[in-house]
Coordinates of C-alpha atoms in Angstrom, one line a residue:
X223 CA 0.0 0.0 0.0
X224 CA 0.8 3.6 -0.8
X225 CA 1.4 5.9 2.6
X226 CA -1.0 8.5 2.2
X227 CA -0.7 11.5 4.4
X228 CA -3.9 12.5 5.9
X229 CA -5.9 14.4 9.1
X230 CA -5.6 11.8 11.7
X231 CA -8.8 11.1 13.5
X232 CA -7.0 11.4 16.4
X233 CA -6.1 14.5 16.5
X234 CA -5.9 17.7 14.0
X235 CA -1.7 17.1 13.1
X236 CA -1.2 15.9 9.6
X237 CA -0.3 12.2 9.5
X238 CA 0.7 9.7 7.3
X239 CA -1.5 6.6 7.4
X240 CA 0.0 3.1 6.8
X241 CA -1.1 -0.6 7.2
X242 CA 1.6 -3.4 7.6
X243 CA 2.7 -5.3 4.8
X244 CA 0.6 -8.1 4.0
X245 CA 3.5 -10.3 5.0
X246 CA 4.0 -9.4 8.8
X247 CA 0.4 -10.8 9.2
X248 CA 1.9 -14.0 7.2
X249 CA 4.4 -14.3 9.7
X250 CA 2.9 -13.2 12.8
X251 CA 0.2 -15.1 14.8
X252 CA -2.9 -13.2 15.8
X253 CA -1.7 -13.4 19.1
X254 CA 1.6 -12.0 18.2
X255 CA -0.2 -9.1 16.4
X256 CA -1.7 -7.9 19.7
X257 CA 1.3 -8.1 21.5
X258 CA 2.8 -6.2 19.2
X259 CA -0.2 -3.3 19.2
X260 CA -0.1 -3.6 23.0
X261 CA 4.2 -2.6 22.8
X262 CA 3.9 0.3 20.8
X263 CA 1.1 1.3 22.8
X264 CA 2.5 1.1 26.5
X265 CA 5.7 1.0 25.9
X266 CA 6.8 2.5 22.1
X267 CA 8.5 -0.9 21.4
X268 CA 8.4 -3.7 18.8
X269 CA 9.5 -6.7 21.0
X270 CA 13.1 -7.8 20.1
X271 CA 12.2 -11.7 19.6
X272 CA 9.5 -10.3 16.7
X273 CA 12.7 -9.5 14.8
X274 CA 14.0 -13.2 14.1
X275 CA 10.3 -14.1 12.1
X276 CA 10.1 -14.9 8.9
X277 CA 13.1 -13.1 6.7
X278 CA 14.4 -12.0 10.4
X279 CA 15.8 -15.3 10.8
X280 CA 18.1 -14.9 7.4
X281 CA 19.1 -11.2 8.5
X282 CA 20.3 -13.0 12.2
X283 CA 22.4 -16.1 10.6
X284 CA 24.1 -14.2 8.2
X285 CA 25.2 -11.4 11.2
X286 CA 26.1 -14.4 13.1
X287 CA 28.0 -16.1 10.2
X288 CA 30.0 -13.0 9.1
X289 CA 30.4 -11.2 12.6
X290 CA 30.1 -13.8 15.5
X291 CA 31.5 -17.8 14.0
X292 CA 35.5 -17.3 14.6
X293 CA 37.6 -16.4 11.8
X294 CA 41.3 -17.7 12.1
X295 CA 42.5 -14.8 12.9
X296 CA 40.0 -14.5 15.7
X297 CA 39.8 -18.1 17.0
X298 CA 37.8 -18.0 20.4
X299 CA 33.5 -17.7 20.5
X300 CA 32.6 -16.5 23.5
X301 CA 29.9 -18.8 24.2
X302 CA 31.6 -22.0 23.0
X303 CA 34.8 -21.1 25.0
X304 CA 32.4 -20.4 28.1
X305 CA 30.7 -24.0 27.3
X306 CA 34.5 -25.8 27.1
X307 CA 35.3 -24.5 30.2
X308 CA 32.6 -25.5 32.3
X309 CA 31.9 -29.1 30.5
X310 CA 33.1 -31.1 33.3
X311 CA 30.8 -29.3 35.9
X312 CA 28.2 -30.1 33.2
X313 CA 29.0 -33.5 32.2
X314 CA 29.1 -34.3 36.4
X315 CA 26.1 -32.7 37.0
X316 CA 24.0 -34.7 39.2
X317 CA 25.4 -38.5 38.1
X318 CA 22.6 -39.0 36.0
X319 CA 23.4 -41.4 33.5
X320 CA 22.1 -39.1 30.1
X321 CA 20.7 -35.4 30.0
X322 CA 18.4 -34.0 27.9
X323 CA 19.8 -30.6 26.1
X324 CA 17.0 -28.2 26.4
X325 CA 18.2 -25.6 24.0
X326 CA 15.6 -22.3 24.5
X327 CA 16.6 -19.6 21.7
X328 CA 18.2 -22.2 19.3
X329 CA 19.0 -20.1 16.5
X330 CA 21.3 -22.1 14.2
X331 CA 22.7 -24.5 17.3
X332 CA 26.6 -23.6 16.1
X333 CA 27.4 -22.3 19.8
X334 CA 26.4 -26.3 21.2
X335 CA 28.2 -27.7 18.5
X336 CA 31.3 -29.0 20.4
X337 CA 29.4 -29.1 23.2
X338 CA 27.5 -32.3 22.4
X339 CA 30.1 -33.4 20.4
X340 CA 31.9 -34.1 23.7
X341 CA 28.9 -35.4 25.4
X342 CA 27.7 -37.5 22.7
X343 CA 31.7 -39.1 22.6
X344 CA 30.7 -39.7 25.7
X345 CA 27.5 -41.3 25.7
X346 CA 25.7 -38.9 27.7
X347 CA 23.2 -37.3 25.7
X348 CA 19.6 -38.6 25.4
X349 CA 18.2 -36.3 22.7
X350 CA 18.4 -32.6 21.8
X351 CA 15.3 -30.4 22.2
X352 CA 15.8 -27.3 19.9
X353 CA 13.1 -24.3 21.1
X354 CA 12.8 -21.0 19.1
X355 CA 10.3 -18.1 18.6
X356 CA 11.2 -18.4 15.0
X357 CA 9.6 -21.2 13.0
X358 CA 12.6 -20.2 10.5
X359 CA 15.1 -20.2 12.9
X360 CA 14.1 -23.9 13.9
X361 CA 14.3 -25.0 10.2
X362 CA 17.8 -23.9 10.3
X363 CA 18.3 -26.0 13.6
X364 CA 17.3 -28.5 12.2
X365 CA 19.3 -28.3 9.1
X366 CA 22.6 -27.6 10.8
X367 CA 22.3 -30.4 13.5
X368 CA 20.9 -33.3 11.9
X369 CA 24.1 -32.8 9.6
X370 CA 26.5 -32.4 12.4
X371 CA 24.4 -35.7 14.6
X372 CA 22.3 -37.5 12.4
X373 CA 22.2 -40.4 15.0
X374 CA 21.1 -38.0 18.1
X375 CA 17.5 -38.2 18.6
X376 CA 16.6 -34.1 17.5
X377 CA 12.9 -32.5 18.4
X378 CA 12.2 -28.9 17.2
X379 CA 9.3 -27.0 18.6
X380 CA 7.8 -23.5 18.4
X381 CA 7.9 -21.9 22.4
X382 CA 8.2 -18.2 23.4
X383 CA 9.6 -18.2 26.5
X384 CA 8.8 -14.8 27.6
X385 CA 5.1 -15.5 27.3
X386 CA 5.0 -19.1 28.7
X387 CA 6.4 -22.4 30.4
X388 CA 7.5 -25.0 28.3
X389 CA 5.0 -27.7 28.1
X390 CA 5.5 -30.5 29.8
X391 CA 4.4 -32.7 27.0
X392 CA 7.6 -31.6 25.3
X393 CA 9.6 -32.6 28.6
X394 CA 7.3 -35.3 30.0
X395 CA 9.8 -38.3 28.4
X396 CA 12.1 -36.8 31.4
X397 CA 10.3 -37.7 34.5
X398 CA 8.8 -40.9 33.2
X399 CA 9.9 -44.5 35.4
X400 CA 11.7 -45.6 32.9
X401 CA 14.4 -43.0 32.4
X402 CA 14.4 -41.3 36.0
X403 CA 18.0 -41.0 35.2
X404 CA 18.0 -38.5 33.0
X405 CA 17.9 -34.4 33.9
X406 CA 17.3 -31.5 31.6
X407 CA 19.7 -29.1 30.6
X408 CA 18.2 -25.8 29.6
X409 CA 20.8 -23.9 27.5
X410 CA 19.8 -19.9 26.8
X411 CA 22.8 -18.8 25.4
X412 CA 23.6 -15.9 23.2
X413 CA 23.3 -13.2 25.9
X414 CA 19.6 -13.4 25.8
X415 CA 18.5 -13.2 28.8
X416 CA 19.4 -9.4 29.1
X417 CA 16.7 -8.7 26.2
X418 CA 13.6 -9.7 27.3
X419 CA 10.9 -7.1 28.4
X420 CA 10.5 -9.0 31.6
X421 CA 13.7 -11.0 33.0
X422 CA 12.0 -11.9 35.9
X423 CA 9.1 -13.3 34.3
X424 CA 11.2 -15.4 31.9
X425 CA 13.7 -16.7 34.9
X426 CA 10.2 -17.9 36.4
X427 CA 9.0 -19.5 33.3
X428 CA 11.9 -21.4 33.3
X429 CA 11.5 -22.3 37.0
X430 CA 8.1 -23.5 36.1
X431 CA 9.6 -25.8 33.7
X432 CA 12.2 -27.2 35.7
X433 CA 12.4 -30.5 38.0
X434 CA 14.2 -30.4 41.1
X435 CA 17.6 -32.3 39.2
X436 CA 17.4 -29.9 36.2
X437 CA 19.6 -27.5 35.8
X438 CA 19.5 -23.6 33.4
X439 CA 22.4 -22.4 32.2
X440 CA 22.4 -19.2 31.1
X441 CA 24.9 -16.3 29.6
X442 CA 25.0 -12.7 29.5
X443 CA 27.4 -9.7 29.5
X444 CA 28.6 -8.3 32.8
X445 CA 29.0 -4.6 34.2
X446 CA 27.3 -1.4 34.1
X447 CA 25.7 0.3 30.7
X448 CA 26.6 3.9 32.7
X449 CA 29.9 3.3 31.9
X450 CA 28.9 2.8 28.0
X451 CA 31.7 4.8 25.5
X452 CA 28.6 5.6 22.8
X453 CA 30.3 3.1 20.3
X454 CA 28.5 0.6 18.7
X455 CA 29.9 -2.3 18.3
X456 CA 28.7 -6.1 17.0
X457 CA 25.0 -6.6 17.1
X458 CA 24.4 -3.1 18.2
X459 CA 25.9 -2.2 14.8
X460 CA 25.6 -4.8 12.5
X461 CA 22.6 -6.7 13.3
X462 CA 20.7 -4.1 14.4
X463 CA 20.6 -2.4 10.5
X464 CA 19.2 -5.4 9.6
X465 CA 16.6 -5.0 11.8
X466 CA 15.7 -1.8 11.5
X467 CA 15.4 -2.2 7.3
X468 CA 12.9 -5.6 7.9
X469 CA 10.7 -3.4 10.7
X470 CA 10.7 0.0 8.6
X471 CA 9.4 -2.5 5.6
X472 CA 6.9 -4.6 7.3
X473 CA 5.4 -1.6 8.8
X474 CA 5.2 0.2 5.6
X475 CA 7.5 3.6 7.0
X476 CA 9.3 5.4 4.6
X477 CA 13.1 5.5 5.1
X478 CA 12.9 9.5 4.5
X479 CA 10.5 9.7 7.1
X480 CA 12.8 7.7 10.1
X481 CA 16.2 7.4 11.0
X482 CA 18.2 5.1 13.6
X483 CA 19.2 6.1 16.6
X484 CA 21.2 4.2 19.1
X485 CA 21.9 5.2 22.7
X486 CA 21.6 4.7 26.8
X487 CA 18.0 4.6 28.1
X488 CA 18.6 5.4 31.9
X489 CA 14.9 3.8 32.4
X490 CA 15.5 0.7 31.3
X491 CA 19.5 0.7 32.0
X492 CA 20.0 -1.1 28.6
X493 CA 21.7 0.2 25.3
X494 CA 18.6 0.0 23.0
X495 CA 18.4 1.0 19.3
X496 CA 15.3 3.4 17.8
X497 CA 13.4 4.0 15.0
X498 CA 13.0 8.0 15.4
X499 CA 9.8 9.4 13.4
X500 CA 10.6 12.9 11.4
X501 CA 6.8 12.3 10.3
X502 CA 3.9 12.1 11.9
X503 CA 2.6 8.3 11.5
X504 CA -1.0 6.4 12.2
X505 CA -0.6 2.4 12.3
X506 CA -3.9 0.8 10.9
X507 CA -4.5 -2.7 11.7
X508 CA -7.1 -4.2 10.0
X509 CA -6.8 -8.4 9.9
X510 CA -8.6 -11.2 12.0
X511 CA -11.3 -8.6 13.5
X512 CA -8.7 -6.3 14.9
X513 CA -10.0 -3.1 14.0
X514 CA -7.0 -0.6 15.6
X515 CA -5.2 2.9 14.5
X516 CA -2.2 3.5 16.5
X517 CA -0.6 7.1 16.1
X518 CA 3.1 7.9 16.6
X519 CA 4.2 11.6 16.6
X520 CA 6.7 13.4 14.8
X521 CA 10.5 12.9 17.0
X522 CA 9.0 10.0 19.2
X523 CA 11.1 6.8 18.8
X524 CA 10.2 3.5 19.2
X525 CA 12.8 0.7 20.5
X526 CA 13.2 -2.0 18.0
X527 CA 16.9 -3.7 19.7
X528 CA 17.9 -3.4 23.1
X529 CA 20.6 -5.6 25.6
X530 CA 20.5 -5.1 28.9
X531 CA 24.1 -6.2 31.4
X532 CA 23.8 -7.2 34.5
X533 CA 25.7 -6.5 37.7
X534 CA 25.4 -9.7 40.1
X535 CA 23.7 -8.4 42.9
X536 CA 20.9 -7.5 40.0
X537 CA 21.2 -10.7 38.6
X538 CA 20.9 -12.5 42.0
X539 CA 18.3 -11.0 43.6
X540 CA 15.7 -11.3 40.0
X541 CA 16.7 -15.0 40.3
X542 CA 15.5 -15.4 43.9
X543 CA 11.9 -13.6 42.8
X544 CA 11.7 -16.4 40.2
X545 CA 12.5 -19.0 42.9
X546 CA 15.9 -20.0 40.9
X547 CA 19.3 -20.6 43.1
X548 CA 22.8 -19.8 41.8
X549 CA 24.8 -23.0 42.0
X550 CA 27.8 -22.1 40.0
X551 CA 29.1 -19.4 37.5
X552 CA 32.5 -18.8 35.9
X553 CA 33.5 -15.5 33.5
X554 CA 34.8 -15.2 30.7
X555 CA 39.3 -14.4 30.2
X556 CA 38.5 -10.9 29.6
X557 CA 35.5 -10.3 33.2
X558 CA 33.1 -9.2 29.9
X559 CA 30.8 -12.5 29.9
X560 CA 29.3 -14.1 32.8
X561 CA 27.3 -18.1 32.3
X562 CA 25.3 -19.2 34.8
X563 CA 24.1 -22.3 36.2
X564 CA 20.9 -22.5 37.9
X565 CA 18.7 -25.0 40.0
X566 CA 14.8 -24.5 41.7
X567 CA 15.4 -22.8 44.8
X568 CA 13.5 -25.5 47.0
X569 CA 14.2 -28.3 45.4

């Protein structure tokens, strides 16, 4: 559809009136619509796991392909070295004879590669359990790790873990008589924890999820975001103009009516990155009975990427609100990375 720039009804200032391209509703649930209405209502924001949907999911794995795999002349993945380092705490965990790898935010499974490589040389892994937003996402999953472990039992299933448990028909093989010796391992890696709306929610989600032998593992970047030198730097920069061409298409804006900013946002003590409006703009939804115009002024911004650090007493005391224990952590060579293992409080 053509933008045409009309008198909102909501008000006398000059807008330009758009409806979303035919293909966010092709990719979005109606469920996810709402939420999305419901973000840029409250809170001017286009949740960040919206932006790994349909052709997100292509825009994220070549980022991660060209910015974040190791080149030879930069050897060492942060994740995957953090993994390494802590297999033998993992691999020990709780004698069990096998564990279930519980991996919540998939993506394209490369950071778990060596990972159950090592496990699986060792007998210990059941099957893996590959969870994603992204329907795309999962595809690519699946792609990558039925090539790496075609003999390694592989599940792929569709969860949003800011909105919900998992469901325990997708874990219920775990507690059954037969194989009581066998834990879950929930893996959200890729620092993703620090982007969700509500951590605590999530970490409870999780919690609701786990049995008392499970164990979360988790990573994110460590410190403080006042301290932030105003450059941006690998997803901030790279993945994040992605993003903000897919959003600025889907919604129908004009790229001479928006530019993106990146900076601090004291409220939310995360480094987020906006889409700033130099034109007035009324969002018309229109699909599945939603009937809803949603105006955005002239120099408001809306937050399309965001990552959030966290300092430990932070981290610690949002894990003990979601009933979740710390039981062991280690950091990164450099202090910059932090993964964390978790178990249910009162287990």
């Amino acid at each position: 559809m053509i933008p045409k720039k009309l008198d909102s009804n909501s008000s006398n200032i000059l807008s330009r009136v758009v409806e979303p391209s035919s293909e966010l509703y092709a990719i979005f649930s109606q469920t996810e619509v709402v939420e999305l209405i419901q973000a840029l209502e409250l809170r001017r924001e286009i949740p960040v796991k919206f932006a790994y949907k349909g052709g997100g999911a292509k825009i994220w794995n070549d980022f991660y392909e060209k910015y974040v795999i190791p080149k030879w002349y930069e050897p060492s993945n942060v994740e995957v070295e953090l993994l390494k380092q802590n297999f033998e705490y993992i691999n020990s965990y709780q004698n069990c004879d096998q564990i279930n790898i519980v991996d919540v935010g998939a993506g394209n499974s490369y950071p778990v590669k060596k990972f159950v490589s090592q496990l699986h040389k060792l007998g210990r892994i059941n099957k893996y359990i590959a969870l994603d937003i992204s329907s795309e996402l999962l595809s690519l999953s699946k792609a990558n790790f039925t090539k790496w472990f075609p003999s390694i039992e592989l599940e792929s299933h569709t969860v949003d873990i800011e909105a919900n448990a998992i469901p325990a028909n997708i874990l219920q093989n775990s507690t059954s008589g037969e194989i009581k010796d066998i834990a879950n391992v929930f893996l959200h890696l890729g620092v993703t924890i620090g982007n969700h709306q509500d951590r605590v929610r999530v970490f409870q989600n999780f919690k609701n999820s786990m049995n008392p032998n499970d164990l979360l593992v988790f990573t994110n970047e460590i410190g403080s975001h006042s301290q932030w030198d105003g450059k941006v730097r690998g997803g901030c920069k790279y993945h994040v103009e992605g993003i903000y061409t897919w959003i600025t298409n889907k919604m129908g804006i004009n790229s001479e009516d928006c530019e993106l900013v990146r900076k601090y946002d004291v409220k939310t003590d995360s480094i987020t990155a906006n889409i700033k409006f130099l034109q007035n703009y009324t969002f018309s939804f229109s699909q599945w009975g939603i009937n809803e115009n949603l105006e955005i002024l002239k120099d408001e911004e809306i937050t399309i990427w965001k990552h959030h650090k966290y300092e430990m007493p932070e981290l610690t005391q949002e894990l003990a609100k979601a009933g979740l224990k710390i039981v062991h952590s280690s950091c990164d060579k450099y202090k910059s990375h932090i993964m964390v293992f978790c178990q249910v409080a009162d287990r």
